[in-house]
Structures are given as C-alpha cells and as structure tokens.
Amino acid sequence: SLILSSSRSRNFKTRMSLIAECFRILRDGSLIFLTSSHDQIERLHPVIKEFFPSLIELDKKRFPEISELDFLFKTAGFKNIKHEELIISKIPIDLKYLEKVKNKFVSTFYLLSESEFNKGIEKLGAFIKNNKEPVYRDWVGTMIYGEK
C-alpha cells in the first residue's frame, strides 16, 4: 500500500501524529511526503520572494524542515528513508496565473494584510505586462520516502 501526502502536515494537531497515523494504517508499504524545504521556500518558490516577500517567513513557520521530517519518519518506525529534490511543475507566470493569485489559490495568501497582498498583486501584474511572453518558473519541492 502507499500513502501520498502533499503539504498537509499543518492540518494535524502535531506533525508526529500525522506520521504516526500513516505508519499505523499501512500494512506494508510506503509513505511519500511532498513538501518544500526552508531553503526551497527562500530561493525557489515561483513568486513569493519577488512579489510577496513576507510569505517566506510565514511558510517557513508552517512547513517543517526536512531534518525534522526525517526524525519523525524514523521515530514513527519508517525505514529506508530517502529524500530527493524535484521539480513539481513549471509554472507559467502569466495572466491566468495572476488570476489564480488574486483568488488566493494558495492558503498562505490569506495570512497577508490586504495592503501587502494588493501591493504584491500590483507588482506581479506589472511583471507580467512587461514580459510579452509567459515567464516559466520551476516550483521545486522535496519528496521524502519511507518504508514500513
């Protein structure tokens, strides 16, 4: 069996309860956890650094460091723990993407003040307007894998 989780650790009371529950419900199999490391949040997120810089610290508080997840996997009983950086997708920064951001398609946007959010939208819109063709940015994450 396989459990796949993507950026959901913040929805559990404790991160350990999430990982332990995954271990408990697996008979034999693997847990694959997709997340972003703090380094990836700082360096590689498609738009937050340039247009919404305060989101960096907010996301770093919401997402655990990779070393913490390694520890939690081991503590829960997982073995053969590995992690790998990967490109989750190539994001076109275009008018369609701007609309998604305006609609706060990522929950973190709701944590910004209205004025900061609007300022970021304005800068993102100007960036898109100044680039006649869409600019593609990599959305990079880390896959953590553990076996029961």
Coordinates of C-alpha atoms in Angstrom, one line a residue:
S1 CA 0.0 0.0 0.0
L2 CA 1.0 3.6 -0.5
I3 CA 0.1 6.9 1.3
L4 CA 0.9 10.1 -0.5
S5 CA 0.8 13.4 1.3
S6 CA 1.4 16.9 -0.1
S7 CA 1.9 19.8 2.3
R8 CA -0.7 18.6 4.8
S9 CA 1.3 18.4 8.0
R10 CA -0.1 21.8 9.1
N11 CA -3.6 20.2 9.2
F12 CA -2.8 17.9 12.1
K13 CA -2.5 18.7 15.8
T14 CA 1.1 17.6 15.7
R15 CA 3.3 16.5 12.8
M16 CA 4.2 13.4 14.8
S17 CA 0.5 12.4 14.9
L18 CA 0.3 12.6 11.1
I19 CA 3.4 10.5 10.5
A20 CA 2.5 8.0 13.3
E21 CA -1.1 7.6 11.9
C22 CA 0.4 6.9 8.4
F23 CA 2.6 4.3 9.9
R24 CA -0.3 2.7 11.8
I25 CA -2.6 2.4 8.9
L26 CA -0.1 1.0 6.5
R27 CA 0.1 -2.8 6.5
D28 CA 3.2 -2.9 4.4
G29 CA 4.2 -0.2 2.1
S30 CA 5.4 3.3 1.8
L31 CA 4.8 6.9 2.8
I32 CA 5.7 9.6 0.3
F33 CA 5.5 13.1 1.6
L34 CA 5.8 16.1 -0.7
T35 CA 6.9 19.3 0.9
S36 CA 9.2 22.4 0.5
S37 CA 12.3 22.8 2.5
H38 CA 13.1 26.1 4.1
D39 CA 15.8 26.6 1.5
Q40 CA 13.4 26.0 -1.3
I41 CA 10.9 28.4 0.2
E42 CA 13.6 31.1 0.4
R43 CA 15.2 30.5 -3.0
L44 CA 12.9 28.8 -5.4
H45 CA 9.2 29.5 -4.9
P46 CA 7.9 30.9 -8.2
V47 CA 6.6 34.2 -6.9
I48 CA 6.7 34.8 -3.2
K49 CA 10.3 36.1 -2.8
E50 CA 9.9 38.7 -5.5
F51 CA 6.2 39.8 -5.1
F52 CA 5.2 38.7 -1.6
P53 CA 8.4 38.5 0.5
S54 CA 6.8 38.3 3.9
L55 CA 5.3 34.9 2.9
I56 CA 8.8 33.4 3.2
E57 CA 8.8 33.6 7.0
L58 CA 5.1 32.6 7.2
D59 CA 5.7 29.5 5.1
K60 CA 8.8 28.6 7.0
K61 CA 6.8 28.5 10.2
R62 CA 4.1 26.4 8.6
F63 CA 6.3 23.8 6.8
P64 CA 8.8 21.6 8.8
E65 CA 12.5 21.4 7.8
I66 CA 13.5 18.2 6.1
S67 CA 15.6 17.2 9.0
E68 CA 12.6 17.3 11.3
L69 CA 10.6 15.1 8.9
D70 CA 13.5 12.6 8.7
F71 CA 13.4 12.4 12.5
L72 CA 9.6 12.0 12.6
F73 CA 9.7 9.2 10.0
K74 CA 12.4 7.4 12.0
T75 CA 10.6 7.9 15.3
A76 CA 7.4 6.5 13.8
G77 CA 9.2 3.4 12.6
F78 CA 9.8 4.0 8.9
K79 CA 13.0 2.6 7.4
N80 CA 15.0 3.2 4.2
I81 CA 14.2 6.9 4.5
K82 CA 15.3 8.9 1.5
H83 CA 14.6 12.4 0.2
E84 CA 15.0 14.0 -3.2
E85 CA 14.6 17.5 -4.6
L86 CA 12.4 17.6 -7.6
I87 CA 10.6 20.0 -9.9
I88 CA 6.9 19.7 -9.1
S89 CA 5.9 21.7 -12.1
K90 CA 6.9 24.5 -14.4
I91 CA 4.6 27.4 -13.7
P92 CA 3.8 30.0 -16.4
I93 CA 3.7 33.4 -14.8
D94 CA 1.0 34.9 -17.0
L95 CA -2.4 36.5 -16.7
K96 CA -4.0 33.2 -15.9
Y97 CA -1.6 32.7 -13.0
L98 CA -2.3 36.3 -11.9
E99 CA -6.0 35.5 -11.6
K100 CA -5.2 32.4 -9.5
V101 CA -3.1 34.5 -7.2
K102 CA -5.9 37.2 -7.0
N103 CA -8.2 34.4 -5.9
K104 CA -5.7 33.3 -3.3
F105 CA -5.4 29.8 -4.6
V106 CA -2.7 29.1 -2.0
S107 CA -4.0 29.4 1.6
T108 CA -0.9 31.3 2.7
F109 CA -2.1 34.4 0.8
Y110 CA -4.9 34.7 3.3
L111 CA -2.3 35.4 6.0
L112 CA -1.1 38.6 4.4
S113 CA -2.6 42.0 5.1
E114 CA -4.9 43.3 2.4
S115 CA -2.5 46.2 1.6
E116 CA 0.5 43.8 1.3
F117 CA -1.4 41.4 -0.8
N118 CA -2.6 44.2 -3.2
K119 CA 0.9 45.6 -3.5
G120 CA 2.2 42.1 -4.5
I121 CA -0.6 41.7 -7.0
E122 CA 0.3 45.1 -8.5
K123 CA 3.9 44.2 -8.8
L124 CA 3.1 40.7 -10.2
G125 CA 0.7 42.3 -12.8
A126 CA 3.4 44.8 -13.9
F127 CA 5.9 41.9 -14.2
I128 CA 3.5 40.0 -16.5
K129 CA 2.7 43.1 -18.5
N130 CA 6.5 43.9 -19.1
N131 CA 7.1 40.3 -20.3
K132 CA 5.2 39.8 -23.5
E133 CA 5.5 36.0 -23.3
P134 CA 4.9 34.0 -20.1
V135 CA 8.0 33.5 -17.9
Y136 CA 8.2 29.9 -16.7
R137 CA 9.4 29.3 -13.1
D138 CA 10.1 26.0 -11.5
W139 CA 8.1 25.0 -8.4
V140 CA 10.6 22.9 -6.6
G141 CA 9.9 20.6 -3.7
T142 CA 11.3 17.7 -1.7
M143 CA 9.9 14.1 -1.8
I144 CA 10.5 12.2 1.4
Y145 CA 10.1 8.4 1.2
G146 CA 9.9 5.8 3.9
E147 CA 9.0 2.1 4.1
K148 CA 7.2 0.2 6.8

